[in-house]
Amino acid sequence: LNSGNSVGTLTNHGIIAGAYHSGILNTIGTIATIINASDGVINGGSSGIFNYSGRIGTISNSGTISGYNGIYNFNGSIDAINNSGKIIAHHGLYNDSGASIGTITNSGTISSSGSGVGINIQAGSIGTILNSGLINGGNIGVYNSAVGTIGSINNSGIIRSGVGGFSALTNYGTLGTITNSGLISGQGG
């Protein structure tokens, strides 16, 4: 599904799949709301959802989002990501090239495999990460590069790296406050 214009609410109870690219591609367009219901699957060879220089209001997932990147935000903006389902990918959430995400609220599972990262900020910003679920990185749970910014992390769930991974949380950029009443665990070494 390719949107380059304006879409109100997209609700999925079935399967949206893109074999080679993305399940949902938003290119310089606007999508107010994406709802992936508990019986919904969004999958792409490259990304489940790819926001390329566009704007998405809210992504609400209680189903499954998968791909090489679960959600890839490139030079775009996403106001909120609410996940109570599963985001399973090499990189769960990937934020790059000045992209911004307001709030990530996770009560489900965001999981990466191999050398991947659960939440990967290569460039750009995330305002708040609220985690009461599981953020699992094959290599790193949450990664913030030297040109990345995270306003705050509030964790009452689990943030971890996989066995043999690097760390649960790696920060080279700007990170505000961390409030933890759960578990932040690097399982490498």
PDB file of C-alpha atoms in Angstrom:
ATOM      1  CA  LEU A   1       0.000   0.000   0.000  1.00  0.00           C
ATOM      2  CA  ASN A   2       1.604   3.243  -1.157  1.00  0.00           C
ATOM      3  CA  SER A   3       0.355   6.621   0.077  1.00  0.00           C
ATOM      4  CA  GLY A   4       1.727   9.851  -1.317  1.00  0.00           C
ATOM      5  CA  ASN A   5      -1.321  11.930  -0.472  1.00  0.00           C
ATOM      6  CA  SER A   6      -3.579  12.257   2.560  1.00  0.00           C
ATOM      7  CA  VAL A   7      -5.191   9.302   4.308  1.00  0.00           C
ATOM      8  CA  GLY A   8      -7.457   9.522   7.336  1.00  0.00           C
ATOM      9  CA  THR A   9      -7.615   6.206   9.209  1.00  0.00           C
ATOM     10  CA  LEU A  10      -6.246   2.937   7.887  1.00  0.00           C
ATOM     11  CA  THR A  11      -7.495  -0.104   9.837  1.00  0.00           C
ATOM     12  CA  ASN A  12      -6.157  -3.579   9.106  1.00  0.00           C
ATOM     13  CA  HIS A  13      -7.792  -6.848  10.180  1.00  0.00           C
ATOM     14  CA  GLY A  14      -6.112  -8.949   7.489  1.00  0.00           C
ATOM     15  CA  ILE A  15      -2.714  -9.119   5.822  1.00  0.00           C
ATOM     16  CA  ILE A  16      -0.891  -6.207   4.188  1.00  0.00           C
ATOM     17  CA  ALA A  17       2.314  -7.457   2.590  1.00  0.00           C
ATOM     18  CA  GLY A  18       4.988  -6.110   0.287  1.00  0.00           C
ATOM     19  CA  ALA A  19       7.355  -8.853  -0.793  1.00  0.00           C
ATOM     20  CA  TYR A  20      10.253  -6.631  -1.841  1.00  0.00           C
ATOM     21  CA  HIS A  21       9.669  -3.254  -0.210  1.00  0.00           C
ATOM     22  CA  SER A  22       7.120  -2.267   2.421  1.00  0.00           C
ATOM     23  CA  GLY A  23       3.712  -3.330   3.588  1.00  0.00           C
ATOM     24  CA  ILE A  24       2.749   0.336   4.000  1.00  0.00           C
ATOM     25  CA  LEU A  25       4.835   3.067   2.327  1.00  0.00           C
ATOM     26  CA  ASN A  26       4.074   6.704   3.110  1.00  0.00           C
ATOM     27  CA  THR A  27       6.099   8.923   0.760  1.00  0.00           C
ATOM     28  CA  ILE A  28       5.819  12.649   1.505  1.00  0.00           C
ATOM     29  CA  GLY A  29       2.187  12.061   2.431  1.00  0.00           C
ATOM     30  CA  THR A  30       0.063  12.253   5.554  1.00  0.00           C
ATOM     31  CA  ILE A  31      -1.654   9.395   7.352  1.00  0.00           C
ATOM     32  CA  ALA A  32      -3.664  10.393  10.402  1.00  0.00           C
ATOM     33  CA  THR A  33      -3.934   6.945  12.012  1.00  0.00           C
ATOM     34  CA  ILE A  34      -2.795   3.392  11.284  1.00  0.00           C
ATOM     35  CA  ILE A  35      -4.558   0.720  13.331  1.00  0.00           C
ATOM     36  CA  ASN A  36      -3.265  -2.829  13.030  1.00  0.00           C
ATOM     37  CA  ALA A  37      -5.798  -4.924  14.939  1.00  0.00           C
ATOM     38  CA  SER A  38      -5.031  -8.064  16.924  1.00  0.00           C
ATOM     39  CA  ASP A  39      -5.808 -10.198  13.859  1.00  0.00           C
ATOM     40  CA  GLY A  40      -3.783  -7.941  11.553  1.00  0.00           C
ATOM     41  CA  VAL A  41      -0.396  -8.576   9.947  1.00  0.00           C
ATOM     42  CA  ILE A  42       1.724  -5.913   8.230  1.00  0.00           C
ATOM     43  CA  ASN A  43       4.856  -7.284   6.593  1.00  0.00           C
ATOM     44  CA  GLY A  44       7.416  -6.022   4.090  1.00  0.00           C
ATOM     45  CA  GLY A  45      10.667  -7.331   2.682  1.00  0.00           C
ATOM     46  CA  SER A  46      12.282  -4.004   3.587  1.00  0.00           C
ATOM     47  CA  SER A  47       9.899  -2.601   6.223  1.00  0.00           C
ATOM     48  CA  GLY A  48       6.502  -3.361   7.631  1.00  0.00           C
ATOM     49  CA  ILE A  49       5.742   0.380   7.709  1.00  0.00           C
ATOM     50  CA  PHE A  50       8.079   2.858   5.945  1.00  0.00           C
ATOM     51  CA  ASN A  51       7.476   6.567   6.548  1.00  0.00           C
ATOM     52  CA  TYR A  52       9.630   8.383   3.992  1.00  0.00           C
ATOM     53  CA  SER A  53       9.620  12.158   4.582  1.00  0.00           C
ATOM     54  CA  GLY A  54       5.936  11.949   5.465  1.00  0.00           C
ATOM     55  CA  ARG A  55       3.811  12.474   8.538  1.00  0.00           C
ATOM     56  CA  ILE A  56       1.907   9.858  10.500  1.00  0.00           C
ATOM     57  CA  GLY A  57      -0.227  10.822  13.471  1.00  0.00           C
ATOM     58  CA  THR A  58      -0.573   7.558  15.394  1.00  0.00           C
ATOM     59  CA  ILE A  59       0.409   3.951  14.758  1.00  0.00           C
ATOM     60  CA  SER A  60      -1.532   1.587  17.035  1.00  0.00           C
ATOM     61  CA  ASN A  61      -0.515  -2.056  16.812  1.00  0.00           C
ATOM     62  CA  SER A  62      -2.095  -4.960  18.641  1.00  0.00           C
ATOM     63  CA  GLY A  63      -1.271  -7.439  15.872  1.00  0.00           C
ATOM     64  CA  THR A  64       2.052  -8.203  14.178  1.00  0.00           C
ATOM     65  CA  ILE A  65       4.373  -5.901  12.230  1.00  0.00           C
ATOM     66  CA  SER A  66       7.437  -7.461  10.626  1.00  0.00           C
ATOM     67  CA  GLY A  67      10.122  -6.931   7.983  1.00  0.00           C
ATOM     68  CA  TYR A  68      13.821  -6.161   7.929  1.00  0.00           C
ATOM     69  CA  ASN A  69      12.696  -3.018   9.782  1.00  0.00           C
ATOM     70  CA  GLY A  70       9.404  -3.246  11.625  1.00  0.00           C
ATOM     71  CA  ILE A  71       8.746   0.505  11.441  1.00  0.00           C
ATOM     72  CA  TYR A  72      11.234   2.669   9.508  1.00  0.00           C
ATOM     73  CA  ASN A  73      10.940   6.446   9.912  1.00  0.00           C
ATOM     74  CA  PHE A  74      13.236   8.268   7.467  1.00  0.00           C
ATOM     75  CA  ASN A  75      13.217  12.075   7.608  1.00  0.00           C
ATOM     76  CA  GLY A  76       9.548  11.937   8.600  1.00  0.00           C
ATOM     77  CA  SER A  77       7.502  12.506  11.717  1.00  0.00           C
ATOM     78  CA  ILE A  78       5.342  10.164  13.751  1.00  0.00           C
ATOM     79  CA  ASP A  79       3.440  11.626  16.681  1.00  0.00           C
ATOM     80  CA  ALA A  80       2.894   8.380  18.594  1.00  0.00           C
ATOM     81  CA  ILE A  81       3.495   4.648  18.337  1.00  0.00           C
ATOM     82  CA  ASN A  82       1.365   2.509  20.640  1.00  0.00           C
ATOM     83  CA  ASN A  83       2.290  -1.176  20.620  1.00  0.00           C
ATOM     84  CA  SER A  84       0.460  -3.852  22.568  1.00  0.00           C
ATOM     85  CA  GLY A  85       1.178  -6.513  19.949  1.00  0.00           C
ATOM     86  CA  LYS A  86       4.404  -7.701  18.341  1.00  0.00           C
ATOM     87  CA  ILE A  87       6.944  -5.840  16.253  1.00  0.00           C
ATOM     88  CA  ILE A  88       9.416  -8.490  15.132  1.00  0.00           C
ATOM     89  CA  ALA A  89      12.242  -7.535  12.761  1.00  0.00           C
ATOM     90  CA  HIS A  90      15.995  -7.199  12.371  1.00  0.00           C
ATOM     91  CA  HIS A  91      15.485  -3.651  13.678  1.00  0.00           C
ATOM     92  CA  GLY A  92      12.179  -3.234  15.500  1.00  0.00           C
ATOM     93  CA  LEU A  93      11.934   0.554  15.141  1.00  0.00           C
ATOM     94  CA  TYR A  94      14.466   2.465  13.020  1.00  0.00           C
ATOM     95  CA  ASN A  95      14.620   6.280  13.138  1.00  0.00           C
ATOM     96  CA  ASP A  96      16.989   8.008  10.696  1.00  0.00           C
ATOM     97  CA  SER A  97      17.930  11.203   8.854  1.00  0.00           C
ATOM     98  CA  GLY A  98      16.433  13.788  11.190  1.00  0.00           C
ATOM     99  CA  ALA A  99      13.193  11.877  11.690  1.00  0.00           C
ATOM    100  CA  SER A 100      11.131  12.415  14.834  1.00  0.00           C
ATOM    101  CA  ILE A 101       8.844  10.284  16.953  1.00  0.00           C
ATOM    102  CA  GLY A 102       6.907  11.905  19.765  1.00  0.00           C
ATOM    103  CA  THR A 103       6.092   9.001  22.082  1.00  0.00           C
ATOM    104  CA  ILE A 104       6.629   5.245  21.917  1.00  0.00           C
ATOM    105  CA  THR A 105       4.363   3.369  24.329  1.00  0.00           C
ATOM    106  CA  ASN A 106       5.089  -0.353  24.450  1.00  0.00           C
ATOM    107  CA  SER A 107       3.127  -2.876  26.496  1.00  0.00           C
ATOM    108  CA  GLY A 108       3.767  -5.664  24.001  1.00  0.00           C
ATOM    109  CA  THR A 109       6.941  -6.924  22.354  1.00  0.00           C
ATOM    110  CA  ILE A 110       9.481  -5.071  20.233  1.00  0.00           C
ATOM    111  CA  SER A 111      12.107  -7.621  19.287  1.00  0.00           C
ATOM    112  CA  SER A 112      15.066  -7.758  16.931  1.00  0.00           C
ATOM    113  CA  SER A 113      17.198 -10.639  15.787  1.00  0.00           C
ATOM    114  CA  GLY A 114      20.866 -11.297  15.063  1.00  0.00           C
ATOM    115  CA  SER A 115      22.900  -8.098  15.118  1.00  0.00           C
ATOM    116  CA  GLY A 116      19.741  -5.982  15.159  1.00  0.00           C
ATOM    117  CA  VAL A 117      18.441  -3.367  17.564  1.00  0.00           C
ATOM    118  CA  GLY A 118      15.047  -3.145  19.265  1.00  0.00           C
ATOM    119  CA  ILE A 119      14.772   0.654  18.972  1.00  0.00           C
ATOM    120  CA  ASN A 120      17.469   2.181  16.775  1.00  0.00           C
ATOM    121  CA  ILE A 121      17.946   5.970  16.611  1.00  0.00           C
ATOM    122  CA  GLN A 122      20.563   6.595  13.932  1.00  0.00           C
ATOM    123  CA  ALA A 123      19.656  10.258  13.565  1.00  0.00           C
ATOM    124  CA  GLY A 124      16.740  12.332  14.790  1.00  0.00           C
ATOM    125  CA  SER A 125      14.749  12.278  17.977  1.00  0.00           C
ATOM    126  CA  ILE A 126      12.323  10.378  20.146  1.00  0.00           C
ATOM    127  CA  GLY A 127      10.551  12.379  22.826  1.00  0.00           C
ATOM    128  CA  THR A 128       9.569   9.637  25.265  1.00  0.00           C
ATOM    129  CA  ILE A 129       9.871   5.857  25.462  1.00  0.00           C
ATOM    130  CA  LEU A 130       7.329   4.338  27.876  1.00  0.00           C
ATOM    131  CA  ASN A 131       7.918   0.602  28.247  1.00  0.00           C
ATOM    132  CA  SER A 132       5.903  -1.806  30.345  1.00  0.00           C
ATOM    133  CA  GLY A 133       6.457  -4.705  27.948  1.00  0.00           C
ATOM    134  CA  LEU A 134       9.559  -6.209  26.336  1.00  0.00           C
ATOM    135  CA  ILE A 135      12.141  -4.425  24.206  1.00  0.00           C
ATOM    136  CA  ASN A 136      14.594  -7.060  23.092  1.00  0.00           C
ATOM    137  CA  GLY A 137      17.618  -6.426  20.903  1.00  0.00           C
ATOM    138  CA  GLY A 138      19.552  -9.199  19.249  1.00  0.00           C
ATOM    139  CA  ASN A 139      22.572  -6.957  19.765  1.00  0.00           C
ATOM    140  CA  ILE A 140      21.265  -3.821  21.549  1.00  0.00           C
ATOM    141  CA  GLY A 141      17.909  -3.116  23.159  1.00  0.00           C
ATOM    142  CA  VAL A 142      17.843   0.674  22.638  1.00  0.00           C
ATOM    143  CA  TYR A 143      20.547   2.464  20.625  1.00  0.00           C
ATOM    144  CA  ASN A 144      20.987   6.246  20.381  1.00  0.00           C
ATOM    145  CA  SER A 145      23.715   7.468  18.018  1.00  0.00           C
ATOM    146  CA  ALA A 146      25.889  10.557  18.400  1.00  0.00           C
ATOM    147  CA  VAL A 147      23.351  12.581  16.383  1.00  0.00           C
ATOM    148  CA  GLY A 148      20.307  11.151  18.133  1.00  0.00           C
ATOM    149  CA  THR A 149      18.169  12.518  20.964  1.00  0.00           C
ATOM    150  CA  ILE A 150      15.926  10.745  23.457  1.00  0.00           C
ATOM    151  CA  GLY A 151      14.009  12.975  25.854  1.00  0.00           C
ATOM    152  CA  SER A 152      13.207  10.328  28.461  1.00  0.00           C
ATOM    153  CA  ILE A 153      12.909   6.593  29.056  1.00  0.00           C
ATOM    154  CA  ASN A 154      10.431   5.268  31.616  1.00  0.00           C
ATOM    155  CA  ASN A 155      10.768   1.507  32.004  1.00  0.00           C
ATOM    156  CA  SER A 156       8.606  -0.737  34.147  1.00  0.00           C
ATOM    157  CA  GLY A 157       9.074  -3.708  31.854  1.00  0.00           C
ATOM    158  CA  ILE A 158      12.169  -5.333  30.338  1.00  0.00           C
ATOM    159  CA  ILE A 159      14.811  -3.798  28.087  1.00  0.00           C
ATOM    160  CA  ARG A 160      17.536  -6.269  27.192  1.00  0.00           C
ATOM    161  CA  SER A 161      20.011  -7.477  24.630  1.00  0.00           C
ATOM    162  CA  GLY A 162      20.139 -11.037  23.367  1.00  0.00           C
ATOM    163  CA  VAL A 163      22.582 -13.617  24.648  1.00  0.00           C
ATOM    164  CA  GLY A 164      25.983 -12.607  23.297  1.00  0.00           C
ATOM    165  CA  GLY A 165      24.643  -9.151  22.436  1.00  0.00           C
ATOM    166  CA  PHE A 166      26.311  -5.835  23.231  1.00  0.00           C
ATOM    167  CA  SER A 167      24.094  -3.994  25.709  1.00  0.00           C
ATOM    168  CA  ALA A 168      20.543  -3.266  26.765  1.00  0.00           C
ATOM    169  CA  LEU A 169      21.009   0.488  26.258  1.00  0.00           C
ATOM    170  CA  THR A 170      23.751   2.263  24.309  1.00  0.00           C
ATOM    171  CA  ASN A 171      23.821   6.064  24.196  1.00  0.00           C
ATOM    172  CA  TYR A 172      26.284   8.198  22.229  1.00  0.00           C
ATOM    173  CA  GLY A 173      23.960  11.159  21.785  1.00  0.00           C
ATOM    174  CA  THR A 174      21.644  13.178  24.003  1.00  0.00           C
ATOM    175  CA  LEU A 175      19.576  11.319  26.568  1.00  0.00           C
ATOM    176  CA  GLY A 176      17.475  13.075  29.178  1.00  0.00           C
ATOM    177  CA  THR A 177      16.088  11.108  32.117  1.00  0.00           C
ATOM    178  CA  ILE A 178      15.872   7.364  32.733  1.00  0.00           C
ATOM    179  CA  THR A 179      13.294   6.130  35.243  1.00  0.00           C
ATOM    180  CA  ASN A 180      13.477   2.397  35.859  1.00  0.00           C
ATOM    181  CA  SER A 181      11.298   0.183  38.028  1.00  0.00           C
ATOM    182  CA  GLY A 182      11.718  -2.844  35.766  1.00  0.00           C
ATOM    183  CA  LEU A 183      14.730  -4.640  34.322  1.00  0.00           C
ATOM    184  CA  ILE A 184      17.427  -3.238  32.045  1.00  0.00           C
ATOM    185  CA  SER A 185      19.786  -6.091  31.286  1.00  0.00           C
ATOM    186  CA  GLY A 186      22.657  -6.621  28.866  1.00  0.00           C
ATOM    187  CA  GLN A 187      23.181 -10.337  28.438  1.00  0.00           C
ATOM    188  CA  GLY A 188      26.426 -10.169  26.462  1.00  0.00           C
ATOM    189  CA  GLY A 189      29.748 -11.318  27.884  1.00  0.00           C
TER     190      GLY A 189
END
